[in-house]
CSV table of C-alpha atoms in Angstrom, one decimal:
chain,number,residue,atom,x,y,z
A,9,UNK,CA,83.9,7.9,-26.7
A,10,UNK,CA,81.0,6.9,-28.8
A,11,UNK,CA,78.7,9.7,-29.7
A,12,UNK,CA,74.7,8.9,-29.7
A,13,UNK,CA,73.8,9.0,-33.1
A,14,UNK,CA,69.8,10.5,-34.2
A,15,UNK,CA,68.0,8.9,-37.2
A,16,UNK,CA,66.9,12.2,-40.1
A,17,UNK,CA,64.1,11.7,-42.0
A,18,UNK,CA,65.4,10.4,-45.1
A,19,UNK,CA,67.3,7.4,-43.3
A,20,UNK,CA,70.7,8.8,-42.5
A,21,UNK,CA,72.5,8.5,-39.5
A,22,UNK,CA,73.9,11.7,-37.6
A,23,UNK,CA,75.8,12.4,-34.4
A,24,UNK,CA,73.8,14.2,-32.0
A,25,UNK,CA,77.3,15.9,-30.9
A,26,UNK,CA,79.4,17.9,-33.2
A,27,UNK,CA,82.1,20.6,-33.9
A,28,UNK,CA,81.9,24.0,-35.2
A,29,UNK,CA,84.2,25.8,-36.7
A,30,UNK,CA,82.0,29.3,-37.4
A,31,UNK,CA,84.8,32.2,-36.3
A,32,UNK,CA,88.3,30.4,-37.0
A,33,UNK,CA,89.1,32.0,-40.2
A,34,UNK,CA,92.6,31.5,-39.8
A,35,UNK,CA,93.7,28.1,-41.6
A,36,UNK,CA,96.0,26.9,-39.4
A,37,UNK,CA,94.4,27.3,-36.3
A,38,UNK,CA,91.4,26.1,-37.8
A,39,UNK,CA,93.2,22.9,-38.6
A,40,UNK,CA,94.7,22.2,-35.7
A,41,UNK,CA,91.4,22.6,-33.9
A,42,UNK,CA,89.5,20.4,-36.1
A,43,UNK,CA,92.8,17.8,-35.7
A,44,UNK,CA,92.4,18.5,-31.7
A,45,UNK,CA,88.3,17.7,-32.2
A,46,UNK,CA,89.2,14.6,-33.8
A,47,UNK,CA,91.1,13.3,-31.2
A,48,UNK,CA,89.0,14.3,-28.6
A,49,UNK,CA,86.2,12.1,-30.5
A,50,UNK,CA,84.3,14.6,-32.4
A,51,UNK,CA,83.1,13.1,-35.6
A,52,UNK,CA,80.6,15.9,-36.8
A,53,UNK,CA,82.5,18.6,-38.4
A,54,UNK,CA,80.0,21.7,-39.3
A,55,UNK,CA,81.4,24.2,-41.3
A,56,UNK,CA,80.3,26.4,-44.0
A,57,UNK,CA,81.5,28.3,-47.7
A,58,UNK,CA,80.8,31.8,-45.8
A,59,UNK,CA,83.4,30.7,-43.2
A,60,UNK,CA,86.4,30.6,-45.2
A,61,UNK,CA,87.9,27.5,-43.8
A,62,UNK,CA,86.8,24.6,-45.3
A,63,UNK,CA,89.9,23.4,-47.2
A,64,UNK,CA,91.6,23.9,-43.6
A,65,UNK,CA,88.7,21.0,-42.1
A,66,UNK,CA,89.4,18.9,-45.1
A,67,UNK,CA,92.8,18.8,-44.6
A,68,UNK,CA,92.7,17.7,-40.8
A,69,UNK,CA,90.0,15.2,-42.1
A,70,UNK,CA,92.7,14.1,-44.3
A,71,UNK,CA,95.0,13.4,-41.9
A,72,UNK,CA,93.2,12.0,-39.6
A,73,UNK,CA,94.0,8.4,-40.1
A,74,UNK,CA,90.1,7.8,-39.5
A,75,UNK,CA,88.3,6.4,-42.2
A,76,UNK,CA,85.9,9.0,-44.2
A,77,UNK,CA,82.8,7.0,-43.5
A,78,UNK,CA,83.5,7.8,-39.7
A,79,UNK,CA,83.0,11.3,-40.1
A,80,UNK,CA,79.5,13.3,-41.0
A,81,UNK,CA,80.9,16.4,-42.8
A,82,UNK,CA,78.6,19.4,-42.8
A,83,UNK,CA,78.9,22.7,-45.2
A,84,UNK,CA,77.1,25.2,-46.0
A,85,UNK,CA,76.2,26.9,-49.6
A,86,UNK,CA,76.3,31.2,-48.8
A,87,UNK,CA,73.8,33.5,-50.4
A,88,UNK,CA,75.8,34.8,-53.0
A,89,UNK,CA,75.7,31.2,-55.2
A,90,UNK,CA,72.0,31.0,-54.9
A,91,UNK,CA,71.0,30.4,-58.2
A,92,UNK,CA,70.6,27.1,-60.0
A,93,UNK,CA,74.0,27.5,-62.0
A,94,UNK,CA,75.8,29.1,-59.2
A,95,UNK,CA,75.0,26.7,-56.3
A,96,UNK,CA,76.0,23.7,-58.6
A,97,UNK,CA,79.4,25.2,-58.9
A,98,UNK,CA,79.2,25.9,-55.0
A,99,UNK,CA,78.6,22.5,-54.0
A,100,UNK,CA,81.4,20.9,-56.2
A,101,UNK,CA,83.7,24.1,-55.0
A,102,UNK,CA,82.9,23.1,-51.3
A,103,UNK,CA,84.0,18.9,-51.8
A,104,UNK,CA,87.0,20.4,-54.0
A,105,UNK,CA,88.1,22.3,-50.9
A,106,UNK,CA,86.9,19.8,-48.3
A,107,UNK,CA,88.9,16.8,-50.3
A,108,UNK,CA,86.0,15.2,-50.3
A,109,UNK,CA,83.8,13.2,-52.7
A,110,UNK,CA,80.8,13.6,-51.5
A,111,UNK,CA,79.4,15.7,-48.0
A,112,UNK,CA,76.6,14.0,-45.6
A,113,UNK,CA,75.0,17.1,-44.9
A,114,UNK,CA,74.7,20.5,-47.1
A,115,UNK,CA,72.2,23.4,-46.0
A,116,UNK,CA,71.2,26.3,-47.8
A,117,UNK,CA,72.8,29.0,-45.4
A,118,UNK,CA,70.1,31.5,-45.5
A,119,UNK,CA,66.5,31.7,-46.4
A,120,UNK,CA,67.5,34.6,-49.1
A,121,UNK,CA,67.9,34.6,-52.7
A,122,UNK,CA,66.9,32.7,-55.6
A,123,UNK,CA,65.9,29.2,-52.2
A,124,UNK,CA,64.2,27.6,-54.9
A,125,UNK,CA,67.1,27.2,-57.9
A,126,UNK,CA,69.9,26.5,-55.2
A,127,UNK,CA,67.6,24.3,-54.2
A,128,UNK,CA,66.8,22.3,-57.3
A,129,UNK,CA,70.7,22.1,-57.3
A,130,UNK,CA,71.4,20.5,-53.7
A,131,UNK,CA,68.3,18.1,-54.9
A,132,UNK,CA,70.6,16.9,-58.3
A,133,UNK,CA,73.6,16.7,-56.1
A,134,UNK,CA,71.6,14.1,-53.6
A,135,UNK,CA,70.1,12.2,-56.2
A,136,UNK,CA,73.8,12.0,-57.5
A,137,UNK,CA,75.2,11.1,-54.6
A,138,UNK,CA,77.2,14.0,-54.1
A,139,UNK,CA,75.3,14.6,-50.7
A,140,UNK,CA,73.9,12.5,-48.5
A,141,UNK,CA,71.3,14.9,-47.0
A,142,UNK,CA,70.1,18.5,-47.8
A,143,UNK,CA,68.7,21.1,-45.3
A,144,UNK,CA,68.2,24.9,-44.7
A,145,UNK,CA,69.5,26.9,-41.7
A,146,UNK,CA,67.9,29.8,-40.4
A,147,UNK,CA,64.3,29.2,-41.9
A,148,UNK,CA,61.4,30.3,-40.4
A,149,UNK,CA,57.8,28.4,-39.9
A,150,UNK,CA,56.4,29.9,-43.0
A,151,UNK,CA,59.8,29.7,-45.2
A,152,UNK,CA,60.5,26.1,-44.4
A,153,UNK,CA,56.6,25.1,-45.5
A,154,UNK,CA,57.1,27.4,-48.7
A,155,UNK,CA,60.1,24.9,-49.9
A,156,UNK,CA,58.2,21.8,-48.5
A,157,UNK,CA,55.4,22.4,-50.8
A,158,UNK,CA,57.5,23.6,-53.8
A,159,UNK,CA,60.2,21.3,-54.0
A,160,UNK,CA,60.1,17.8,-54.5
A,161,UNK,CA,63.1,16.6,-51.7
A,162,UNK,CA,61.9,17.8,-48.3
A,163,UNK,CA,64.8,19.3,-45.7
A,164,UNK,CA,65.8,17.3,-43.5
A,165,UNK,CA,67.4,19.2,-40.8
A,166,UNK,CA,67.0,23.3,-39.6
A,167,UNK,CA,70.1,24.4,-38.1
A,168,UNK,CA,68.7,27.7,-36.1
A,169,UNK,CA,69.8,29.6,-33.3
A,170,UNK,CA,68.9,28.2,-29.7
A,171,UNK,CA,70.5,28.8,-26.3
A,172,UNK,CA,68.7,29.6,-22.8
A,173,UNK,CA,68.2,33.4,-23.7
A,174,UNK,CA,66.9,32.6,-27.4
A,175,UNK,CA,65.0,28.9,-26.9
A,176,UNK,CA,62.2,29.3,-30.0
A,177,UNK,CA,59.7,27.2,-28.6
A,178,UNK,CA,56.9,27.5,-31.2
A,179,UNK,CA,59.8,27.3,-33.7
A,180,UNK,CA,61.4,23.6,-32.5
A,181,UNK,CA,58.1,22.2,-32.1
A,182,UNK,CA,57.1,23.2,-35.9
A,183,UNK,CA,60.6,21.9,-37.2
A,184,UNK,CA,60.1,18.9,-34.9
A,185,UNK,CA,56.4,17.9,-36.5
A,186,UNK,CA,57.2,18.6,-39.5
A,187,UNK,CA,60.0,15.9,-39.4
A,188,UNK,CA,63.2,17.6,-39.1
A,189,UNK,CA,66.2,17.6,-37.1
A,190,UNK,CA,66.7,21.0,-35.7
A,191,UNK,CA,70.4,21.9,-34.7
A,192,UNK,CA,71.3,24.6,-32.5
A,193,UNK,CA,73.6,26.9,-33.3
A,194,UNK,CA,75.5,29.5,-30.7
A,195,UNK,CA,74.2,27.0,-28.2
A,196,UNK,CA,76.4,28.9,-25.7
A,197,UNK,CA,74.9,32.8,-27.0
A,198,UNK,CA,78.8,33.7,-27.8
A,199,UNK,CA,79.0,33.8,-23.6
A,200,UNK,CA,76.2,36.9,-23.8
A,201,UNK,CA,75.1,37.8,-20.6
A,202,UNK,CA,77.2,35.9,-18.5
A,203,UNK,CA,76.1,32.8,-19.1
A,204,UNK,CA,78.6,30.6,-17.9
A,205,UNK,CA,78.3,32.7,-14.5
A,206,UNK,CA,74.2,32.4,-14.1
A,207,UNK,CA,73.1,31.5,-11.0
A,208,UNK,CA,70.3,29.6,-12.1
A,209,UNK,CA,72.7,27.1,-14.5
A,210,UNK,CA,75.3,27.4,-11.8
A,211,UNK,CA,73.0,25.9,-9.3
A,212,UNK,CA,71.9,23.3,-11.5
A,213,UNK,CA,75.2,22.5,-12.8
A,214,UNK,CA,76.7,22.0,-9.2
A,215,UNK,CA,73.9,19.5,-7.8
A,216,UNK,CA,75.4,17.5,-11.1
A,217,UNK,CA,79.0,18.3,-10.7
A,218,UNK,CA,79.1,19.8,-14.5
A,219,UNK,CA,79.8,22.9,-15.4
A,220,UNK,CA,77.2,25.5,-16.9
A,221,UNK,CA,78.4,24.9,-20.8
A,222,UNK,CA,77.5,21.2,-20.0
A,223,UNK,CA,74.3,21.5,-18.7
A,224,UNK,CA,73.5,23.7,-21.4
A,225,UNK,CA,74.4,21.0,-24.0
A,226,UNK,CA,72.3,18.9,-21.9
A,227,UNK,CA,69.3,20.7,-21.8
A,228,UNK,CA,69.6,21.3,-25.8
A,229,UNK,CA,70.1,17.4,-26.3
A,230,UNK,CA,67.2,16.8,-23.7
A,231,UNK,CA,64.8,18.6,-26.2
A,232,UNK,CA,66.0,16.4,-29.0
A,233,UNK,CA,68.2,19.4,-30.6
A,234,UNK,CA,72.0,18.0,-32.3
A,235,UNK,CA,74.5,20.8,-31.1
A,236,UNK,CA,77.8,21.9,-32.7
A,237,UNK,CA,79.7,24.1,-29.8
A,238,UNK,CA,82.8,25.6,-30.8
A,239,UNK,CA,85.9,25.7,-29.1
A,240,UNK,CA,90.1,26.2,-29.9
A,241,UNK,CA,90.9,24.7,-26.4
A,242,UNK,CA,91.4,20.6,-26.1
A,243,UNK,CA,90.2,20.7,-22.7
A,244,UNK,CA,86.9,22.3,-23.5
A,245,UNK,CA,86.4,20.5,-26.4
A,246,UNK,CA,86.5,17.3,-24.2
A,247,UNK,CA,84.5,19.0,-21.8
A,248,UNK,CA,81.8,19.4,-24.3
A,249,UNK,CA,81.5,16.0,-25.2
A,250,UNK,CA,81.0,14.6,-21.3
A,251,UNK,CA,77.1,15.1,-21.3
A,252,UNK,CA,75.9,11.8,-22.0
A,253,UNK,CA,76.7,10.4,-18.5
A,254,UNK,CA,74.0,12.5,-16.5
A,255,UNK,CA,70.1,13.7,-17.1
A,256,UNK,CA,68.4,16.9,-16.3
A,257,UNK,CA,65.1,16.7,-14.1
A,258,UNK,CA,61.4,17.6,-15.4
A,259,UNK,CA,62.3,20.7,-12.8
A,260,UNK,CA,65.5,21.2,-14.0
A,261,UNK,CA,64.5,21.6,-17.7
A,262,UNK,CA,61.2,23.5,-16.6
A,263,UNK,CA,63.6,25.6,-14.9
A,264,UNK,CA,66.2,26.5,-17.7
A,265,UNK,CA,62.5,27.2,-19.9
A,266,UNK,CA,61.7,30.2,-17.6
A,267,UNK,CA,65.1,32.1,-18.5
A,268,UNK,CA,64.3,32.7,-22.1
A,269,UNK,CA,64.5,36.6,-23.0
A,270,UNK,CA,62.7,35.7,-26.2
A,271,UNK,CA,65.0,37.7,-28.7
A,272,UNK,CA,67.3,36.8,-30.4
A,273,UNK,CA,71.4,37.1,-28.9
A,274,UNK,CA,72.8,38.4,-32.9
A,275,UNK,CA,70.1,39.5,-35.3
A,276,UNK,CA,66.7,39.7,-36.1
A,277,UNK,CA,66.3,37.6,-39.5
A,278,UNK,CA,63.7,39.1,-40.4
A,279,UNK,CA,64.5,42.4,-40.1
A,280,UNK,CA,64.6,44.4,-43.6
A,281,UNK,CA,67.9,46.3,-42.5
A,282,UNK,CA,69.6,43.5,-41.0
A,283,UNK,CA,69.1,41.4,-43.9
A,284,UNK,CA,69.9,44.7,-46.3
A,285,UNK,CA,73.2,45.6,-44.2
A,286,UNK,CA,74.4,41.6,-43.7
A,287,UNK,CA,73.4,40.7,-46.6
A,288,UNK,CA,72.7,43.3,-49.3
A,289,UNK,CA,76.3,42.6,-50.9
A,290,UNK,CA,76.1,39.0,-51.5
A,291,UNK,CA,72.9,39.4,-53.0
A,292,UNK,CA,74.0,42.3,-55.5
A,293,UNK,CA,76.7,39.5,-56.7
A,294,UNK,CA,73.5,37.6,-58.2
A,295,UNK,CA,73.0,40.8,-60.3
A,296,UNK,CA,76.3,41.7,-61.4
């Protein structure tokens, strides 16, 4: 199956598909999944320092058999190496793990933290050719246009959450006009609410004979947002990737708009005790 590829801004080609690997800490299973994803098709591999499994997607990249420049690797550098210094040492301690020599995509996890020295630091590694492309995830309107202005290499992607409960309108659009790619992740909300059971994407889902995790992927692709759904099972992962044979309506997609609750399914990120509590300890390590 060949994946639809999107253009980013600097020039680089992307799948508009992918696999993530957020929640399989365990190595083995990890690999195997990532090994299953390959076969499948899956040629996007998102991953991230904070997940603890990145040596176990380098080794099923490894042995793969398919050639590196097939694959668009994604990682992500965690709070605690924001700094100049530190997030050097993150990104070469992310391609060490990955067995890789050099990543297509690398995003500053979190808009916490020293933004602007990490930064400086992902923009050394792309001039170097260590990365291909540099982003943020979890950014906000006003924090994304803070490192725009500041830095001279402008993000290229914002990987946020976005699902039919949490669908950030006003944010996509921004991200959108501003040039970047926005990727969703939890495109499923972790199965919050029932999704997979709601009538309203049940309904839809049947007059296409797909299921609701498809037409969500659908819906998200429709709006021009890459997706990275997670799964350990072969037959969902192949189930993910048959969405490119069918189209939502104008009503269809109008419909899915009206179920957004308009909070977010995990965590406010701007919330002072959320960001104390999740992640307070990662940014003592920066004082220590």
């Amino acid at each position: 199956m060949t994946i639809p590829t999107t253009t980013l801004s600097n020039g680089v080609q992307m799948p508009q598909l992918g696999f993530g690997v957020f929640q399989i800490p365990d190595l083995a299973e990890c690999e195997a999944a990532v090994t299953a994803a390959i076969k499948a098709g899956y040629r996007l591999i998102d991953t991230a320092t904070a997940y603890q499994n990145e040596a176990a997607v380098g080794r099923a990249i490894q042995k793969s058999g398919v050639p590196r420049e097939e694959f668009f690797v994604t990682s992500k550098l965690w709070v605690s190496d924001f700094t100049y210094d530190r997030a050097k040492k993150g990104i070469d301690a992310s391609l060490e793990k990955l067995e890789l020599d050099y990543l297509d995509l690398y995003l500053l996890h979190q808009p916490y933290g020293d933004v602007m020295g990490a930064w400086r630091a992902m923009e050394e590694a792309y001039h170097a050719g260590k990365i291909r492309a540099i982003g943020v995830s979890n950014f906000y309107a006003d924090q994304l246009k803070n490192l725009e202005l500041t830095m001279s290499v402008a993000p290229v992607l914002n990987q946020i959450e976005v699902n039919p409960w949490y669908q950030q309108p006003e944010e996509v659009a921004f991200n959108q006009r501003e040039g970047l790619r926005v990727e969703a992740w939890a495109p499923f909300a972790e199965g919050k609410h029932d999704i997979f059971t709601d009538a309203t994407i049940q309904k839809i889902a049947q007059d296409h004979g797909k299921t609701t995790g498809q037409v969500i992927l659908r819906w998200l692709l429709q709006r021009g947002i890459t997706v990275i759904p997670k799964s350990v099972h072969p037959d969902r992962m192949a189930e993910n990737l048959a969405v490119f044979d069918f189209e939502l309506s104008d009503t269809e997609m109008t419909t899915l708009a009206g179920l957004d609750r308009q909070e977010s399914q995990f965590f406010d990120h701007r919330d002072p005790v959320t960001i104390e509590q999740i992640f307070g300890s990662s940014l003592q390590q920066l004082h220590d």
